[in-house]
């Protein structure tokens, strides 16, 4: 059956991936702008961690355990030490033990191996190539033990962590979930959905691989050029691990080529650089290879998510249960807050959210763009679509009727905090309008564009709006050459988001001058302490301090500084979240199972948009990463070898320009008085949440096939039912 015309394809239907231009912004006027460091980046003047010129530097190459569980025995470095350019081989036997509770950062002084890829030593040589060649010649004895790397719903080791990230309650609930699930079925009306969704291990894969250069001066001060999302926190962690006074560690990181969370915590390469530099008395450079990043820089846990939803005949939720199983490392607990988003989204008579972990022989999972909300909203918003189908209700309307009056489960009670602002419905309505949702035929598998099956899908987005304490300073510069210019100093990180540009604009608006007159110095732990570029909190956290410092300068005339600790401590009493609506159009080749996404459209309500160019870049970047998650991203786990396989970008597929012919981001400006003075809710992560569900829902609409295990590959679409 064919119903061409219901969905209008973008351009030539024979070439559904034809380039359509990226994200035309309508309704926001002409958007112009640039990043203040743009010229430095395109001319190569901007230096990333590995590129800083350091005299007399040598190179360290990691030795990694080839077993996932067991004991480390003797190490024979004789052959490696005789190879060209080799200066030293470091391991537990010839380096001093140092403190630190972090298993993965306590390099070399563990006799046990608990994940494949664990650092057990390093070779230092005159070049990266010589170090790498010699590393292959180091012989280490291991006594392997049985390992366990596979997450399953019936894993015998499942346990209830005390908290989930970032300190939220592990389980919450109210009302009678069982009764709420039974009621609609007993009444013979309404609907019930009981489904399990899974997401695989995923890896962040920023463009710039992790790297560090370490050097010690004669006074025992350590300088590290590191690729980090937070110089202050990186300094503190490095100091703690090495047993140093933080005043004796300086982290410099002026430019960072992405992180997506993987550079939000100190990674082992920085510690390795520091101890190697100490051992050989020269600066040491460490650059992880793309392959090494798959074991040394974190990953997103796989999830198994059981969703149970009940709704009455009008679509009102009678029960909502979201029970999550995920993995953590043998020695490090990381409890992704996968069901936390469900506590925010919909009003219901009864709710339950739970998280259980299995300790496996894997590297510690860590942050990856919207940790928690990304996998959680995929499952919740897919299940909501299933409920809409079961009810015969439009999925936009289903969400609208379940709009809560207050945050449903913020305190584990039915009556939660009021929202500081919540515009999910406005996003859904505006998105439906712009996307052309009206008149959508809900029947699955009935539209064709040429040989392609066509479908559309919708999902909601959400992400918390928070900020952390920060300090900042600003000076009015003196001298003829700089008359009327200002310098803002803050240990913020610009990880490719345009933080310098945004902070300069915030400062300029308070100072009442053009942004060109403000210079922002960041990316150095010797600058005033600042929190991470993470959790979509950078601009709000740093911006609060920068604005306050500039206000102080206006009183003083020459200098201003600020510490927002007290201010931020007063951030309570409101549920602060961004919301959004994602719409996707997909085309599925019924013969090959290939999925194309000719169109993604998102509308976001994220407070006041500080800089439209930078915000749009975050929105469409997040949406693209969500598409990537839906269709491509997966780190396969080799149960027998106890390892992640496919450790490179040839095997781990990430969406490219050709995969996203049209990604459009719009926003609804919110004037929310309960945020920081700049009024932004953060834009780094909202764009990825919900995208994968919108695509999965569109794939169902196109084909009638509900794939509940990401990524949605041709093999899964073509598999016999
Ligand atoms: Mo992002 S995962 O909050 O660095």
mmCIF file with all atom_site columns, C-alpha atoms and ligand atoms in Angstrom, residues 229 260-261 367-371 533-535 685, ligand 1:
data_model
loop_
_atom_site.group_PDB
_atom_site.id
_atom_site.type_symbol
_atom_site.label_atom_id
_atom_site.label_alt_id
_atom_site.label_comp_id
_atom_site.label_asym_id
_atom_site.label_entity_id
_atom_site.label_seq_id
_atom_site.pdbx_PDB_ins_code
_atom_site.Cartn_x
_atom_site.Cartn_y
_atom_site.Cartn_z
_atom_site.occupancy
_atom_site.B_iso_or_equiv
_atom_site.pdbx_formal_charge
_atom_site.auth_seq_id
_atom_site.auth_comp_id
_atom_site.auth_asym_id
_atom_site.auth_atom_id
_atom_site.pdbx_PDB_model_num
ATOM   1  C  CA  . UNK A 1 229 ? 36.920 19.904 30.995 1.00 0.00 ? 229 UNK A CA  1
ATOM   2  C  CA  . UNK A 1 260 ? 31.381 14.923 26.019 1.00 0.00 ? 260 UNK A CA  1
ATOM   3  C  CA  . UNK A 1 261 ? 32.171 14.049 29.626 1.00 0.00 ? 261 UNK A CA  1
ATOM   4  C  CA  . UNK A 1 367 ? 30.017 10.621 32.033 1.00 0.00 ? 367 UNK A CA  1
ATOM   5  C  CA  . UNK A 1 368 ? 28.868 10.736 28.437 1.00 0.00 ? 368 UNK A CA  1
ATOM   6  C  CA  . UNK A 1 369 ? 26.703 13.585 27.191 1.00 0.00 ? 369 UNK A CA  1
ATOM   7  C  CA  . UNK A 1 370 ? 23.579 13.753 29.372 1.00 0.00 ? 370 UNK A CA  1
ATOM   8  C  CA  . UNK A 1 371 ? 24.479 10.753 31.480 1.00 0.00 ? 371 UNK A CA  1
ATOM   9  C  CA  . UNK A 1 533 ? 32.435 22.338 31.726 1.00 0.00 ? 533 UNK A CA  1
ATOM   10 C  CA  . UNK A 1 534 ? 29.909 19.638 32.466 1.00 0.00 ? 534 UNK A CA  1
ATOM   11 C  CA  . UNK A 1 535 ? 26.312 18.911 33.299 1.00 0.00 ? 535 UNK A CA  1
ATOM   12 C  CA  . UNK A 1 685 ? 22.951 18.182 26.721 1.00 0.00 ? 685 UNK A CA  1
HETATM 13 MO MO1 . LIG B 2 .   ? 29.015 16.345 30.186 1.00 0.00 ? 1   LIG B MO1 1
HETATM 14 S  S1  . LIG B 2 .   ? 28.685 14.320 30.144 1.00 0.00 ? 1   LIG B S1  1
HETATM 15 O  O1  . LIG B 2 .   ? 28.114 16.816 31.522 1.00 0.00 ? 1   LIG B O1  1
HETATM 16 O  O2  . LIG B 2 .   ? 30.645 16.562 30.447 1.00 0.00 ? 1   LIG B O2  1
#
